[in-house]
Coordinates of C-alpha atoms and ligand atoms in Angstrom, one line a residue:
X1 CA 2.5 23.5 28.6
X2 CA 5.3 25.6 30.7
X3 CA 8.6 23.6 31.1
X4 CA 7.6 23.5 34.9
X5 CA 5.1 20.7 33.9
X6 CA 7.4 18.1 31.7
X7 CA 7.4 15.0 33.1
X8 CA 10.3 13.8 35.8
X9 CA 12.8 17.1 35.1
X10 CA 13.1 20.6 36.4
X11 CA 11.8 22.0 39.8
X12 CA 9.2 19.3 41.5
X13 CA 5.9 20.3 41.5
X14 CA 3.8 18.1 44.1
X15 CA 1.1 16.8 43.2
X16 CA -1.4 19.4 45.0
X17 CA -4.3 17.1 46.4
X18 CA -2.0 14.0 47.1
X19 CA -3.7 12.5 50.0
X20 CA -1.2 12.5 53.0
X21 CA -1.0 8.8 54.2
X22 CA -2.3 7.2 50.5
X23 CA -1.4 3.4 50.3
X24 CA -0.2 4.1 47.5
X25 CA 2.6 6.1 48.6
X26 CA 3.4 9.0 46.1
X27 CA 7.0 10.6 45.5
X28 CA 6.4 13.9 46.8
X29 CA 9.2 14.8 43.9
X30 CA 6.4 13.8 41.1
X31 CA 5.4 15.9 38.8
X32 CA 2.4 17.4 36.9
X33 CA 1.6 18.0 33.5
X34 CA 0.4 22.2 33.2
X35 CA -2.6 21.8 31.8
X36 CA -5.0 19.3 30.2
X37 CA -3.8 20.5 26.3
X38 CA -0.5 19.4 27.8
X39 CA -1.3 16.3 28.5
X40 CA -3.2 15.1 25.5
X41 CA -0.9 16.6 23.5
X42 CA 1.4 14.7 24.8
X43 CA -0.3 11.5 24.5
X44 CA -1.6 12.1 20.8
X45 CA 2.1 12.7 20.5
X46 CA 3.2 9.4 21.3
X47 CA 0.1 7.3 19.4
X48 CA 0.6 9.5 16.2
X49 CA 3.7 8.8 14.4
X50 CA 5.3 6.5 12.6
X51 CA 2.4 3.4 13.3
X52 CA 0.0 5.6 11.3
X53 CA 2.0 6.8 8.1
X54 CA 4.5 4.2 7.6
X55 CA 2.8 0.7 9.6
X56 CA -0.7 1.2 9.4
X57 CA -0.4 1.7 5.3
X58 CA 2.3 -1.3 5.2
X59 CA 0.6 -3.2 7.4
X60 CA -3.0 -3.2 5.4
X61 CA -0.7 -3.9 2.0
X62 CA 0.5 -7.0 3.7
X63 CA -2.8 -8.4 5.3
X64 CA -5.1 -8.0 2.4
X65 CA -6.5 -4.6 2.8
X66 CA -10.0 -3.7 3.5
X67 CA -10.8 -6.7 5.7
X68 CA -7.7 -5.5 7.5
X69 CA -9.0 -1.8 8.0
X70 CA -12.6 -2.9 9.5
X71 CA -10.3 -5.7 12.3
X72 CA -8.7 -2.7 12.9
X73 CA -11.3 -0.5 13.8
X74 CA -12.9 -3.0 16.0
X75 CA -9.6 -3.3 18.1
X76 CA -9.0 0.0 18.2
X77 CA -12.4 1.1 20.0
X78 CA -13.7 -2.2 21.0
X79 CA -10.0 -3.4 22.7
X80 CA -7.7 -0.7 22.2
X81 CA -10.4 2.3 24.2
X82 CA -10.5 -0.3 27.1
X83 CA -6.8 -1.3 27.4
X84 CA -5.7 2.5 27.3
X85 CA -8.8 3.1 30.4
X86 CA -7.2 0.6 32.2
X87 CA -3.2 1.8 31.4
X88 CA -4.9 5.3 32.6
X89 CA -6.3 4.0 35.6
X90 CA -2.9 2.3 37.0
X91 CA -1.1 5.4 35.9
X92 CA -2.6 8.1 37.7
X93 CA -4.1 6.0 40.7
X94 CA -0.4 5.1 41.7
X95 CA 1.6 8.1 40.6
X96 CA 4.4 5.9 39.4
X97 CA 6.3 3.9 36.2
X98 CA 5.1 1.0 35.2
X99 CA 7.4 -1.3 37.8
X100 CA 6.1 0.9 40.5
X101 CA 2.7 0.9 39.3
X102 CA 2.0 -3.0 39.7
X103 CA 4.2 -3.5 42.8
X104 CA 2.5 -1.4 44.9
X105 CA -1.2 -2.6 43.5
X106 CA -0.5 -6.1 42.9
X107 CA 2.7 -7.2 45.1
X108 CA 5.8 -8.5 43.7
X109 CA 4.9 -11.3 40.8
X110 CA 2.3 -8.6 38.9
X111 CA 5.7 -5.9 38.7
X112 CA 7.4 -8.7 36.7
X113 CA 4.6 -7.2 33.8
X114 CA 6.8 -4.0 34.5
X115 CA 10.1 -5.5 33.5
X116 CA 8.5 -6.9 30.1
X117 CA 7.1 -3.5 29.3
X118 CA 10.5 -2.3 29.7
X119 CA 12.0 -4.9 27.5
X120 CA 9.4 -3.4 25.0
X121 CA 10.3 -0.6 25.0
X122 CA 13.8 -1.3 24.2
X123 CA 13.0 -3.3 21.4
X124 CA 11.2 -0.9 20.0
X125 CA 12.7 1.8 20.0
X126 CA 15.9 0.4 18.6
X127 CA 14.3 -0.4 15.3
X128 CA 11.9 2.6 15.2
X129 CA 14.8 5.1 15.5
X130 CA 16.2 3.3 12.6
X131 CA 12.7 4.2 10.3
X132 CA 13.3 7.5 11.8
X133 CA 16.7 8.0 10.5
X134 CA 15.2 7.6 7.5
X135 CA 12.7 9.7 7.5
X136 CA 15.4 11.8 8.6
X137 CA 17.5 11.4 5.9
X138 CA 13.8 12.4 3.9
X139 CA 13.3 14.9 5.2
X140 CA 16.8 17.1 4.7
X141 CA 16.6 15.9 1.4
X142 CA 13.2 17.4 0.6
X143 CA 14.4 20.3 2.3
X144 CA 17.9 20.7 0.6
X145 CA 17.9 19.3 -3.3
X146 CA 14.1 17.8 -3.5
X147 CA 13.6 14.1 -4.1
X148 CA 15.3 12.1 -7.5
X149 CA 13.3 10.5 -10.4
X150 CA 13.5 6.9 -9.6
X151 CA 12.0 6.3 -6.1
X152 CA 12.8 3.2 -5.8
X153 CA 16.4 3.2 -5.8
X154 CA 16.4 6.5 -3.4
X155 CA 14.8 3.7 -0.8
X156 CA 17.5 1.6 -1.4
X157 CA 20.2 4.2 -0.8
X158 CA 18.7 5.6 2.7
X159 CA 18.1 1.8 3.5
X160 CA 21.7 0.2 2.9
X161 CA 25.2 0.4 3.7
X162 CA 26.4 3.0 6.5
X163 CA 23.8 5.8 6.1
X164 CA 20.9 4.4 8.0
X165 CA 23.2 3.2 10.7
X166 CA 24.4 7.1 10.9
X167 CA 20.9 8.6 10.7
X168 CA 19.7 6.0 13.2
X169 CA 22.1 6.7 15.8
X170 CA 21.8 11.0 15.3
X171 CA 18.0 10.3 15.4
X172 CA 18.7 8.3 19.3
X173 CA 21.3 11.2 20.1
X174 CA 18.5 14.0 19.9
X175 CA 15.5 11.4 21.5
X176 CA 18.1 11.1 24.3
X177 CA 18.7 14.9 24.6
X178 CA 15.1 15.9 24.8
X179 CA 14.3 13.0 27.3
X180 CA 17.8 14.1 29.1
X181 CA 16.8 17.8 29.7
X182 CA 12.8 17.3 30.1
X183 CA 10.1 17.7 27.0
X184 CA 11.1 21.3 26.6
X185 CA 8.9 23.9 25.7
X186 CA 10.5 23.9 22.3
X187 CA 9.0 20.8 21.4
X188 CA 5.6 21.1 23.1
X189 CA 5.1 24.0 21.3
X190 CA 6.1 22.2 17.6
X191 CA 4.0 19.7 18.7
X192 CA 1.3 21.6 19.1
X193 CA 2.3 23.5 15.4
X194 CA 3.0 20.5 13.3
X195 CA 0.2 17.8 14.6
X196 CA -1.9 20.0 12.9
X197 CA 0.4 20.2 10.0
X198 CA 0.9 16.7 9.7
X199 CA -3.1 16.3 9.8
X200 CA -3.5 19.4 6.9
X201 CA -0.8 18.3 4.8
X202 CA -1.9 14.8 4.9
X203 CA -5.5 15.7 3.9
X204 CA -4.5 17.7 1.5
X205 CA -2.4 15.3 -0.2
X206 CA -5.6 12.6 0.0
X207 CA -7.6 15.1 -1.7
X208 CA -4.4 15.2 -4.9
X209 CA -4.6 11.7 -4.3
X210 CA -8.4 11.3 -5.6
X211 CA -7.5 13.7 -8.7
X212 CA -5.4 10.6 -9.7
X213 CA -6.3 8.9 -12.9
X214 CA -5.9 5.5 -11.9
X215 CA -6.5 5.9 -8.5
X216 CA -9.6 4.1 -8.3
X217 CA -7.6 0.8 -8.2
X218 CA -6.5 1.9 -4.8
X219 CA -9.6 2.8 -3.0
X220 CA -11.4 -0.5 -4.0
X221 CA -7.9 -2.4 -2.9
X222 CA -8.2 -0.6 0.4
X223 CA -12.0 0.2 1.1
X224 CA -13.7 -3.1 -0.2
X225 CA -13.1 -6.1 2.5
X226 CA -13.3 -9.8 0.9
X227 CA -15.3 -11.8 3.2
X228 CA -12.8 -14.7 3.4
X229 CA -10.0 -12.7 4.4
X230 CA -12.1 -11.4 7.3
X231 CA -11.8 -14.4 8.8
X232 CA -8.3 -15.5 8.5
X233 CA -6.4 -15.7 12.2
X234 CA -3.2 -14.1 10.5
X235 CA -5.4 -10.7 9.7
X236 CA -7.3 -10.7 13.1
X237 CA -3.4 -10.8 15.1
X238 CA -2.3 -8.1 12.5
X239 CA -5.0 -5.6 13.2
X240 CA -4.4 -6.3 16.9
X241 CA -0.6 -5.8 16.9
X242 CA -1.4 -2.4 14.5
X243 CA -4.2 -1.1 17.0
X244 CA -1.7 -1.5 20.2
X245 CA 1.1 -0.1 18.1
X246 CA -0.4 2.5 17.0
X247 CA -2.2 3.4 20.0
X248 CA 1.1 3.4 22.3
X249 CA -0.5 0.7 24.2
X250 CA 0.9 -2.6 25.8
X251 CA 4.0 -1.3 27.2
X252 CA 3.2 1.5 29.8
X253 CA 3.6 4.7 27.5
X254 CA 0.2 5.7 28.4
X255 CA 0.4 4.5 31.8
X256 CA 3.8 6.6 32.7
X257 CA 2.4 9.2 30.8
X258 CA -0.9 9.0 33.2
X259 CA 1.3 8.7 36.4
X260 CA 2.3 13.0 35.7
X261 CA -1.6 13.9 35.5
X262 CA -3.7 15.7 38.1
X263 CA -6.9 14.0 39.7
X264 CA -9.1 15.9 37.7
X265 CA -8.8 14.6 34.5
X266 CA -12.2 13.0 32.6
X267 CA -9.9 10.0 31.4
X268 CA -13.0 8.7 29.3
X269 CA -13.4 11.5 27.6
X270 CA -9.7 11.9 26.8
X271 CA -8.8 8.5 25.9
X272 CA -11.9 8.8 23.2
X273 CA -10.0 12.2 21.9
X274 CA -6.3 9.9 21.4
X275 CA -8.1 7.1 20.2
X276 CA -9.9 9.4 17.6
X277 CA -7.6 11.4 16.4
X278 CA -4.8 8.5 16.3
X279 CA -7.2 6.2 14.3
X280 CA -8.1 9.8 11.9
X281 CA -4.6 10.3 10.7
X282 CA -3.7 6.4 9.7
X283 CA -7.5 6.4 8.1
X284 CA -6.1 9.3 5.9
X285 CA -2.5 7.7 5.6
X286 CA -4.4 5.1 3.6
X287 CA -6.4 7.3 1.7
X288 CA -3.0 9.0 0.5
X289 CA -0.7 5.9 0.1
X290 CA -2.6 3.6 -1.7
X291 CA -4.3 5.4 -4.4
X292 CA -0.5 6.8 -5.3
X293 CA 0.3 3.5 -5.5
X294 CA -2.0 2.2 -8.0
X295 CA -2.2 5.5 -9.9
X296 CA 1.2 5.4 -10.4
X297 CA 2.1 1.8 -11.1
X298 CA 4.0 1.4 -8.4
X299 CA 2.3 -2.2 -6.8
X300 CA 6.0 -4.1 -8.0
X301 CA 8.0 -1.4 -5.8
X302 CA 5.9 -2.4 -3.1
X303 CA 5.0 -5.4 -2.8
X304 CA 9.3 -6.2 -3.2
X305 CA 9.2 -4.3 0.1
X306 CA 5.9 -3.8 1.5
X307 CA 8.0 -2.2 4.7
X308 CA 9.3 0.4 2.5
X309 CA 5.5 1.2 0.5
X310 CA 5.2 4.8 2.1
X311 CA 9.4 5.4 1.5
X312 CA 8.5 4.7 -2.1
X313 CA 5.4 5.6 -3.0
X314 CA 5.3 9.3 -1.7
X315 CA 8.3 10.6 -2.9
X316 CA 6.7 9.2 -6.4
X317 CA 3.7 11.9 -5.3
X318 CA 6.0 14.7 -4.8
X319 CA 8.5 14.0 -8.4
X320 CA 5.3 14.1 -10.3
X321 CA 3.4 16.9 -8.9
X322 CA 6.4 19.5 -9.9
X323 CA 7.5 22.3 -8.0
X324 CA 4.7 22.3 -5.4
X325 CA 5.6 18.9 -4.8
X326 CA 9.1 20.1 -3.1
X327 CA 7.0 22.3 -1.0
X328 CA 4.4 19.6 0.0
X329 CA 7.0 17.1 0.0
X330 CA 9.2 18.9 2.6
X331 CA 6.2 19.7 4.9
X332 CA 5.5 16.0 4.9
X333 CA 8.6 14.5 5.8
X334 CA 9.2 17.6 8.4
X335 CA 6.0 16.5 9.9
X336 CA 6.5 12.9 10.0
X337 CA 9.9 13.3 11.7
X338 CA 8.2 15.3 14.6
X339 CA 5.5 12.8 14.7
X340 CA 8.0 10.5 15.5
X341 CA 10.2 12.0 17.8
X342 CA 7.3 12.6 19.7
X343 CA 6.6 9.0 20.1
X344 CA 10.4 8.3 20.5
X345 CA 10.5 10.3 23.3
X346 CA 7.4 8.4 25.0
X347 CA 9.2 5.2 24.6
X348 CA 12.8 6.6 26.2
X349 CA 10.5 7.6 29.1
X350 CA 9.2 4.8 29.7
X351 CA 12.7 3.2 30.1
X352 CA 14.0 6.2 31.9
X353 CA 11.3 7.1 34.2
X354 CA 11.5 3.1 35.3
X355 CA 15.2 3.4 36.2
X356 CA 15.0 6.8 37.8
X357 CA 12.0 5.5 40.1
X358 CA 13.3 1.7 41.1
X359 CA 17.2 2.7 41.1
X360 CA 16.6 6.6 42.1
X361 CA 19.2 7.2 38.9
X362 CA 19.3 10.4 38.3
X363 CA 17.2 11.8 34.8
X364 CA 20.4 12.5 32.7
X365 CA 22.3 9.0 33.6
X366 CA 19.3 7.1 33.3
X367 CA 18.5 8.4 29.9
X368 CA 22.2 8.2 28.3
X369 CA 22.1 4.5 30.0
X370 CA 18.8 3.5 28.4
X371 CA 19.2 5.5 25.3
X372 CA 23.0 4.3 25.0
X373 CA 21.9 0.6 24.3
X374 CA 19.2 0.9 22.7
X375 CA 21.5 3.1 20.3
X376 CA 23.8 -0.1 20.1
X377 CA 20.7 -2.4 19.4
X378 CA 19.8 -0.4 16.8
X379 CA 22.9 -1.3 14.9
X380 CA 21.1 -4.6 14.0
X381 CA 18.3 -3.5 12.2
X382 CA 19.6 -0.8 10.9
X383 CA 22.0 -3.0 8.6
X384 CA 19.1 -5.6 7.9
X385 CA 15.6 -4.6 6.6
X386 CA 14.2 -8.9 7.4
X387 CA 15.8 -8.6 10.7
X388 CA 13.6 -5.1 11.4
X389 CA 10.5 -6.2 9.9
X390 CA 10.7 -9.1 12.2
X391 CA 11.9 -7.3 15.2
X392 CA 8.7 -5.0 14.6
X393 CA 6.5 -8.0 13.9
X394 CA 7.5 -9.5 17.4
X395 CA 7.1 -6.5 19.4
X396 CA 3.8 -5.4 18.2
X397 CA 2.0 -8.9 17.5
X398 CA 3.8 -10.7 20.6
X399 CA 5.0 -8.3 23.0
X400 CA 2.1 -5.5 23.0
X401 CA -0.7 -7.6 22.7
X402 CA 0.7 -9.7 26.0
X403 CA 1.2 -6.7 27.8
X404 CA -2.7 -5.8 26.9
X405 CA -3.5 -9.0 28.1
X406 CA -2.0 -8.8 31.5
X407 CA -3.0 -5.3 31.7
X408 CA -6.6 -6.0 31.1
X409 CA -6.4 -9.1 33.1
X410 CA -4.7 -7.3 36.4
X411 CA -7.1 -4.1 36.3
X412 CA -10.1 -6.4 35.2
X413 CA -9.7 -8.6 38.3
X414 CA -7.3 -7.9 40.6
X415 CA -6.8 -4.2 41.2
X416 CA -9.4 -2.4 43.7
X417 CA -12.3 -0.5 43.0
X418 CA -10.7 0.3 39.6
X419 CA -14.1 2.4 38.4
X420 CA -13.5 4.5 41.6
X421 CA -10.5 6.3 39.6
X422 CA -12.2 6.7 35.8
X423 CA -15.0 8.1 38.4
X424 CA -13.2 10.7 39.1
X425 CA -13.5 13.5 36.4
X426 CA -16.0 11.7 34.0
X427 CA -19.4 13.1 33.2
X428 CA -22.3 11.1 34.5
X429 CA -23.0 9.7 31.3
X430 CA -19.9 7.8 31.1
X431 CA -20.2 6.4 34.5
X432 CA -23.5 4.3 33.5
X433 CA -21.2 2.5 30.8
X434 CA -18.1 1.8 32.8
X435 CA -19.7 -2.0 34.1
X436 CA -19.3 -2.5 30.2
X437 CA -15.2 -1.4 30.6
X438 CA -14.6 -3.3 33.1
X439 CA -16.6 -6.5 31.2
X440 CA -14.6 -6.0 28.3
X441 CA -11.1 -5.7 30.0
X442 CA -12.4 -9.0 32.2
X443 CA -13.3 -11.4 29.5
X444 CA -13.5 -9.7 26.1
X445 CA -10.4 -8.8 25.8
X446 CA -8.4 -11.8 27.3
X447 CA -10.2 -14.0 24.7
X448 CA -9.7 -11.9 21.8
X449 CA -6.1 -11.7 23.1
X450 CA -5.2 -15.3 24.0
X451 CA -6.2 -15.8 20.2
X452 CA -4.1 -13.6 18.8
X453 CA -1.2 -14.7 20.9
X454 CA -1.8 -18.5 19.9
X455 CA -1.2 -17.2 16.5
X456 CA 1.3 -14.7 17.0
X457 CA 3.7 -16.5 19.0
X458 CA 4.3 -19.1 16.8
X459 CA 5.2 -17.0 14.0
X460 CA 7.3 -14.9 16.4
X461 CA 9.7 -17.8 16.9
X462 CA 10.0 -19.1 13.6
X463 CA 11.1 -15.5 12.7
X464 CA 14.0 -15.2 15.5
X465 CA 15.0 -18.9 14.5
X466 CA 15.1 -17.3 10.6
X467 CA 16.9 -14.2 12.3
X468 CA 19.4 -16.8 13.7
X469 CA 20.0 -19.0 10.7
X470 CA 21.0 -15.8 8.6
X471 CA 17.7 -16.1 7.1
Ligands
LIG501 N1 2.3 4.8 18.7 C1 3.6 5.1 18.1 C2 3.4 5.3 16.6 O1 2.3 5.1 16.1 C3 4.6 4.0 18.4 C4 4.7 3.6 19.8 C5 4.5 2.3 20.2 C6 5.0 4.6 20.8 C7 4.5 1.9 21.5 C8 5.1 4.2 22.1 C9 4.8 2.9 22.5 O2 4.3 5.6 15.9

């Protein structure tokens, strides 16, 4: 990518075939992404992060395991695919955030989905920097004196008193620098060095993993679904909530992202590409996490605080393996800290490029504003673990999947001729299967969705009222 091409920030670049009097009607100040690389890049930026090393492993841990893993894969491609289509097609078809987006499609009550994706994304990112802060705080300490002996307690230093509120609030002040002055090249360019990183390192820490006496445990915990727990309501809403998370999907990430791509684009074909390589590196997360776990004895550690498994196990990895493990150990945690600043970033813009569009704030004031309070926000969480593994249990089991749901529900039935725009671009091939898309985003997924949102928003209130009784 060239820093002409980042989204909303330096020199405009119109958009080159915007049709002159389109419905729609286009900022001529919107921008384009440079190339395709750019823009998948980009978007594989924002699914892979912190969803796939530290939720996805947590998550599976706290929902039974394998049962878990096979839910997820069916929402990931049979839901998840769909969902980001149609967050693709609302994107680029209207050039515009998410506010934007359904107003000028929809009219007035459909932009009040805007607002919630907003909401969202503030909630989110508030307890998400704070996992980053200490990933952070990880990953200087891998770099500067290596991890201690007892993993365990090294959790529970990063995780109380001042420091996570201090890494948590340098972790916003660099988000809200990069989203200030534009994705620079800088990051692009790491991006595009340490995705692949993050995938080598992590494979090659799967295949340690397997020379683990002991390991075998782990594998049969997470490959080997019990038929029962298949079928419990709780697991199906937690592989839902894990396949939007983890996919950026629900709250307009994908869709701003979208709004800065060029006509041309085979969104089928790309979408396949994030869904595949986001799913790839939490599939290998697994493979890494738990056999560590069981190898290593480590199941009490975790399931005390099934949020902090990865924090806890994988420092274990890198004590015991010695002095390569300081090596390994510091490319990991480097990794994981771009990984998600790369989706931190995707989650300022979507509060940023909403302001900047409905209240024409300019990029810097719109960023500090947005990035300011969620910085405050995070305070909370940051000084509670229960209050951010609820917080992150609302957002992704509540908020995301309700966003899916109207998402699916608005392109499904009310947007026009929404093939016309995954038309443009796709192979032939693909166009034969798109009456199945819009099928899926029609019925399918509302009904899987309504589901998981009769057992998700239940639960979500009992945990604010435990939030609010100091529980
Ligand atoms: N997908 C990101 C991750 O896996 C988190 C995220 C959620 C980013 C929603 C944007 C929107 O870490």
């Amino acid at each position: 990518m060239t820093d002409r091409d980042t989204p909303g920030t330096g020199p405009s670049v119109p958009p080159p075939d915007r049709p002159t009097a389109s419905p729609d009607a286009v900022p001529p100040t919107r921008e384009l992404w440079g190339s395709r690389a750019g823009f998948i890049l980009a978007a594989v930026g924002s699914a892979v992060g912190l969803g796939n090393m530290w939720r996805f492993p947590y998550v599976t841990a706290e929902s039974g395991g394998a049962a878990f893993v096979l839910l997820y894969i069916l929402f990931v491609f049979g839901i998840g695919l769909p969902v980001l289509l149609a967050e693709f097609t609302l994107g680029r078809r209207t050039r515009l955030s998410p506010i934007g987006a359904l107003r000028t499609t929809g009219g007035r009550g459909w932009s009040i989905i805007g607002y919630l994706f907003v909401a969202a994304g503030l909630l989110i990112l508030s307890y998400y920097s704070v996992i980053a802060g200490w990933v952070t705080r990880y990953m200087l300490d891998s770099i500067i004196s290596g991890f201690p002996g007892d993993p365990g307690a090294y959790f529970g230093q990063a995780t109380e008193g001042p420091a996570p509120i201090i890494y948590h609030l340098a972790f916003m002040v660099l988000t809200i620098t990069i989203v200030m002055g534009g994705v620079e090249k800088g990051i692009e360019r790491a991006s595009l060095i340490m995705m692949p990183t993050l995938f080598l390192v992590v494979l090659g820490l799967a295949l340690w993993a397997f020379s683990l006496e002991g390991s075998g445990q782990g594998y049969s915990y997470y490959l080997n679904p019990s038929m029962d727990e298949l079928f419990e309501l709780e697991t199906f809403a937690a592989a839902a909530g894990q396949a939007f998370f983890s996919l950026s999907l629900g709250m307009g990430a994908m869709l701003t992202f979208s709004s800065y791509l060029s006509r041309d684009e085979n969104l089928p074909r790309e979408g396949t590409i994030i869904a595949l390589s986001d799913f790839g590196v939490a599939f290998l997360a697994g493979l890494v996490v738990f056999p560590i776990i069981f190898a290593l004895g480590l199941q009490e550690s975790v399931t005390d605080s099934t949020v902090g498994a990865l924090f806890i196990s994988i420092p274990g990895a890198f004590v015991e393996m010695g002095a390569i493990g300081r090596v390994v150990g510091a490319l990991f945690f480097i990794a994981l800290f771009v990984g998600a600043l790369t989706s931190a970033i995707s989650l300022l813009e979507v509060v940023t490029s909403s302001m900047i569009d409905e209240f024409r704030i300019p990029r810097r004031k719109a960023a500090v504003g947005a990035g300011g309070l969620i910085a405050v926000l995070g305070i909370l969480p940051a000084m509670n673990i229960d209050v951010l593994g609820a917080m992150d249990a609302i957002a992704s089991e509540v908020f995301l999947p309700m966003g899916g749901l109207a998402l699916a529900v608005f392109v499904g039935w009310v947007l026009s001729r929404p093939k016309d725009e995954i038309l443009r671009g796709a192979s032939p091939t693909i166009a034969g299967l798109l009456g199945g898309w819009i099928w899926v985003l029609r019925v399918v997924a509302p009904i899987f969705l309504v589901i998981v949102l009769y057992t998700t928003i239940p639960n979500g209130i009992d945990a604010v009222r435990a939030i609010f009784q100091g529980g």
